[in-house]
Structure formats: structure tokens, C-alpha cells
XYZ file of C-alpha atoms in Angstrom:
290
model
C 0.000 0.000 0.000
C 2.925 2.350 0.649
C 2.905 2.588 4.460
C 6.502 1.453 5.048
C 7.747 3.466 2.074
C 6.129 6.571 3.569
C 7.899 6.025 6.886
C 11.245 5.497 5.135
C 10.852 8.817 3.331
C 9.787 10.693 6.458
C 12.735 9.272 8.430
C 15.267 10.246 5.691
C 16.084 6.629 4.728
C 14.538 6.935 1.268
C 14.735 10.026 -0.907
C 11.325 11.103 -2.264
C 11.062 11.194 -6.056
C 8.906 14.307 -5.833
C 7.026 16.468 -3.345
C 8.065 17.898 0.012
C 7.823 16.685 3.607
C 8.802 18.350 6.879
C 9.177 16.934 10.377
C 9.027 19.516 13.177
C 9.736 22.167 10.556
C 12.791 20.394 9.081
C 12.851 19.327 5.429
C 13.503 15.574 5.128
C 15.662 16.073 2.006
C 17.463 19.343 2.752
C 17.870 18.914 6.541
C 18.167 15.145 7.215
C 20.505 15.538 10.211
C 18.083 17.845 12.013
C 15.205 15.485 11.237
C 17.059 12.491 12.697
C 17.708 14.346 15.938
C 13.995 14.820 16.626
C 12.650 11.399 15.614
C 12.637 7.843 16.915
C 11.908 4.841 14.692
C 10.727 1.274 15.294
C 10.620 -0.759 12.082
C 8.900 -4.081 11.366
C 12.142 -6.061 11.361
C 13.780 -6.501 14.797
C 16.973 -4.514 15.410
C 17.930 -5.766 18.881
C 21.030 -7.761 19.851
C 19.785 -10.992 21.433
C 23.180 -11.575 23.052
C 22.882 -8.423 25.144
C 20.544 -7.676 28.025
C 17.676 -5.241 27.670
C 19.662 -2.639 29.611
C 22.783 -3.154 27.457
C 20.796 -2.742 24.240
C 19.435 0.588 25.440
C 22.808 1.682 26.796
C 24.423 1.052 23.407
C 21.863 3.194 21.589
C 21.997 5.924 24.231
C 25.765 6.155 23.698
C 25.203 6.558 19.954
C 23.077 9.615 20.745
C 25.816 11.037 22.947
C 24.065 10.760 26.319
C 26.403 11.002 29.318
C 26.645 8.183 31.867
C 24.340 9.658 34.481
C 21.858 10.835 31.854
C 21.921 7.393 30.224
C 21.224 5.535 33.451
C 18.323 7.796 34.389
C 16.787 7.680 30.930
C 17.159 3.906 30.500
C 15.425 3.282 33.813
C 12.714 5.775 32.869
C 11.859 4.182 29.500
C 12.089 0.628 30.879
C 9.534 1.542 33.528
C 7.364 3.168 30.886
C 7.167 -0.065 28.850
C 6.971 -2.341 31.904
C 10.365 -4.033 31.491
C 12.360 -2.726 34.456
C 12.294 -6.154 36.123
C 13.693 -7.723 32.950
C 16.456 -5.151 32.446
C 19.299 -7.596 33.176
C 17.844 -10.527 31.228
C 19.284 -11.480 27.834
C 16.990 -10.341 25.035
C 17.032 -13.855 23.551
C 14.888 -14.871 26.532
C 12.286 -12.159 25.884
C 8.887 -12.978 24.384
C 7.845 -11.374 21.087
C 5.767 -8.768 22.895
C 8.604 -7.905 25.281
C 10.977 -7.403 22.362
C 8.548 -5.001 20.711
C 8.248 -3.041 23.950
C 12.039 -2.891 24.231
C 12.223 -1.627 20.641
C 9.756 1.122 21.546
C 11.854 1.998 24.608
C 14.932 2.198 22.386
C 13.091 4.562 20.032
C 12.350 6.852 22.998
C 15.841 6.858 24.496
C 16.827 10.308 23.157
C 13.527 12.130 23.907
C 12.252 12.317 20.305
C 9.447 14.687 19.419
C 8.034 12.223 16.859
C 8.089 8.424 17.166
C 7.514 6.344 14.027
C 6.113 2.852 14.605
C 5.884 0.600 11.549
C 3.364 -2.205 12.213
C 4.269 -2.347 15.945
C 1.967 -5.290 16.761
C 2.352 -7.337 13.574
C 2.466 -11.062 14.335
C 1.615 -10.701 18.036
C -1.280 -12.451 19.753
C -4.393 -10.458 20.667
C -3.554 -10.120 24.372
C 0.003 -8.911 23.709
C -1.255 -6.552 21.023
C -3.668 -4.950 23.490
C -0.850 -4.512 26.013
C 1.288 -2.758 23.382
C -1.641 -0.424 22.668
C -1.704 0.691 26.295
C 2.045 1.363 26.300
C 1.707 3.447 23.129
C -1.085 5.513 24.694
C 0.962 5.929 27.871
C 4.053 7.213 26.079
C 1.888 9.650 24.118
C 0.448 11.022 27.368
C 3.539 10.943 29.597
C 6.254 11.767 27.071
C 4.179 14.192 25.007
C 5.556 12.539 21.869
C 3.672 12.488 18.573
C 3.220 8.891 17.385
C 3.111 8.189 13.632
C 1.916 4.606 13.351
C 1.236 2.289 10.427
C -1.019 -0.725 10.833
C -3.279 -3.054 8.884
C -5.367 -3.739 12.008
C -8.365 -1.442 11.673
C -9.372 -1.771 15.330
C -5.829 -0.706 16.256
C -6.053 2.429 14.122
C -9.469 3.205 15.601
C -8.313 2.742 19.204
C -4.993 4.592 19.039
C -5.326 7.345 16.460
C -6.532 10.922 16.594
C -6.304 11.016 12.788
C -6.250 8.181 10.258
C -5.012 8.153 6.660
C -6.123 5.368 4.321
C -3.401 4.554 1.767
C -3.838 2.360 -1.291
C -1.111 1.788 -3.896
C 0.827 4.810 -2.671
C -2.123 7.207 -2.741
C -3.828 8.754 0.290
C -7.541 8.212 -0.275
C -8.872 9.780 2.934
C -7.568 11.556 6.043
C -9.708 12.415 9.068
C -10.600 11.476 12.624
C -11.802 7.856 12.912
C -15.251 9.021 13.987
C -15.622 11.286 10.961
C -14.466 8.567 8.577
C -17.068 6.158 9.951
C -19.725 8.869 9.722
C -19.002 9.040 5.983
C -20.420 5.510 5.690
C -23.389 6.454 7.861
C -26.313 4.314 8.930
C -25.937 0.678 9.970
C -24.413 -2.521 8.651
C -26.666 -5.589 8.510
C -24.759 -8.900 8.340
C -26.869 -11.710 6.872
C -25.662 -15.311 6.992
C -27.066 -17.498 4.207
C -26.103 -20.488 2.081
C -25.875 -18.593 -1.221
C -25.825 -14.784 -0.866
C -25.373 -13.990 -4.571
C -29.028 -13.750 -5.692
C -29.906 -11.767 -2.566
C -26.962 -9.419 -3.161
C -28.044 -8.805 -6.767
C -31.603 -7.983 -5.726
C -30.568 -5.720 -2.847
C -28.293 -3.701 -5.132
C -31.429 -2.729 -7.055
C -33.065 -1.255 -3.941
C -32.791 2.536 -3.620
C -32.522 2.348 0.189
C -29.417 0.110 0.092
C -26.141 2.084 0.228
C -23.822 -0.827 -0.424
C -23.668 -4.629 -0.539
C -20.734 -7.021 -0.204
C -21.015 -10.806 -0.560
C -18.251 -12.968 0.882
C -18.521 -16.695 1.460
C -21.837 -17.385 3.159
C -22.169 -13.833 4.445
C -23.700 -10.637 3.128
C -22.843 -7.142 4.447
C -25.535 -4.544 3.704
C -25.158 -0.809 4.444
C -28.500 0.888 5.151
C -30.067 3.643 7.228
C -32.207 2.558 10.192
C -31.034 -1.038 10.003
C -33.440 -2.344 12.635
C -36.365 -1.287 10.425
C -34.851 -2.707 7.242
C -34.078 -6.195 8.585
C -37.670 -7.497 8.091
C -37.658 -6.193 4.512
C -34.313 -7.880 3.811
C -35.649 -11.179 5.159
C -38.828 -10.856 3.049
C -36.737 -10.349 -0.097
C -34.630 -13.391 0.809
C -37.752 -15.531 1.289
C -39.162 -14.367 -2.037
C -35.934 -15.435 -3.741
C -35.861 -18.760 -1.927
C -32.685 -17.845 -0.025
C -32.497 -19.419 3.432
C -31.339 -16.924 6.099
C -29.298 -18.545 8.879
C -28.382 -15.477 10.949
C -28.765 -11.688 11.101
C -26.465 -9.242 12.903
C -26.829 -5.462 13.188
C -23.837 -3.218 13.912
C -22.444 0.258 13.308
C -19.862 0.885 10.545
C -16.203 0.223 11.381
C -12.968 1.525 9.877
C -12.796 -1.709 7.896
C -16.076 -0.719 6.250
C -14.471 2.641 5.431
C -11.420 0.876 3.988
C -13.695 -1.321 1.877
C -15.619 1.708 0.622
C -12.434 3.447 -0.566
C -10.389 0.485 -1.849
C -13.020 -2.055 -2.856
C -11.506 -4.837 -0.739
C -11.171 -5.843 2.880
C -7.965 -5.271 4.825
C -7.790 -9.023 5.529
C -6.738 -9.581 1.927
C -3.596 -7.523 2.575
C -3.019 -9.232 5.922
C -2.482 -12.617 4.273
C 0.274 -11.175 2.072
C 1.952 -9.428 5.005
C 1.969 -12.510 7.229
C 3.398 -14.592 4.370
C 6.213 -12.056 3.921
C 6.958 -12.278 7.661
C 7.205 -16.069 7.441
C 9.587 -15.835 4.488
C 11.836 -13.355 6.327
C 11.880 -15.597 9.402
C 12.825 -18.633 7.287
C 15.674 -16.726 5.638
C 17.070 -15.685 9.042
C 16.739 -19.270 10.348
C 18.642 -20.721 7.364
C 21.543 -18.378 7.975
């Protein structure tokens, strides 16, 4: 989609082919050194030394930023407490779980008091419980450190929960930018989820109805965007019965960011997720073979 490429350009690792971008007033092409001094970055691929402890990893990076001994010790303890790893400070990173490593990476990105922290897919590949924990740490650092967080994700619930503003990118183009609430309001109304054996004839008929805003058929499920969904459910069921379509289940909910993504791109985010996870597996296999 262009999310990682965008971060690479904004963090001065990739020169833009055209256009202009500034971070804290500094041009990413003309003033890369100034940009790097005010940003922290956590990429998808791990950049920790497993043979060092958590404390030693942070100490190494703090030295690279020129922090003095006393300043380093105070800051390392501060960021380790922020991400809940102070009790694991002297443990080798190879013994950390995946979630702990991500938290340590975030701590490393904060070591030099950046004004902007870039997080590229910070919870990719983590289980749901660990992902939720990472969310809370991200919110905490935003509140306590006062740092702006620029985050990429393909988890729509993550974007909804963490972001003040969301940009939807598809094939390198920004299709929409706004607060999550405003983006969902663009869809409007309700989403009726109908479970049935063959949704295709029902989908075709519903698309002819003036009161239907949108219809998506996937597997044995039909997603229908309408106003006043609770009043339209009986009508939907009547149409299904007339067509001889057996309805197994009906669910009513409000639009989500995934519905917004579908509206702008024509596909669900899950279709991208499969490709991303497969790329992660391939990278892991290449590292293992080495």
C-alpha cells in the first residue's frame, strides 16, 4: 500500500522522487541531520542484539546519541519503567517474548527524547492479548512523554483505538484523512450482516433497492449498508424468502474503519493481511537458514 515506504521517506532513509515533507519544521531532504535528531523509529524487522541484556541494548543506543553516563542511566530506567520491562532489564533479550521485544524496541526509540516516534506495524504477528498490552504502552508514552506517534497498521481496530487522525493509503495514494469518527460517519447508517447459504441472488436484488447504500457478498455472508437497520431487517428477510434464499443469521452493527477501507479500496484489509503474514514467514525462514 505504501505505508513502510512513507515512513522510510519521512525518516530520511529513502529520498522522495517528488514532493516535500517536513518533520518539526525540518525538510527531510534538505535537513536530514536535524530530522534524525527529533525522531525515533521502530521498524517491522527486529533490530535488537539478542546476546545483550535489555539494559545493554538501550545503553548502546543511548551512547550513539551522545548521552552522558548519568543521563543514560536515568533515561534507561525511565523508559524501561514506561514499557513495563524494568524487572527484565538484566535478562538477555534472547529470553524475551515477542511482545517484550517489541516493547524494548519502543523503549529504544524513545531513548533520546524524540518529538516524533515512528512505529511501523508495531503489533504485527503478536497475539491479541500482547497486542492490546502494546496499545496501552503506546497511549501511555503519548500522554507521559508528550511525543507524537506516527503509526502504520493493517489492524483497523488498532487504528481506531490509538489514532486521533487516520489516513487510508492504497497503492501509494492517500484516499482519505480524518478522525476515525468522521471517517465512519461518511459511511453512515448501519451494517446488517446476513448469513445465508448462497448470498449472490440476494446481493443482486438488494443492489437494485434505492434504500441500500452498499452490498458485499463474501462466502456465506452478506454485508448490507443501510439507514435505520433495525427497520430494514424485516424487509431484507422478506426479499430473501421471495428469492428462496435461506437466512441462517442476522447481525446489526455500526460501521467500522474496515467498512471505510472497503468503501475506498473495494476490498477488505484481511486480503492484505495474508500477504503481510506470508512475507513475515519468508523473512523468518531466511534468518533461520543463515
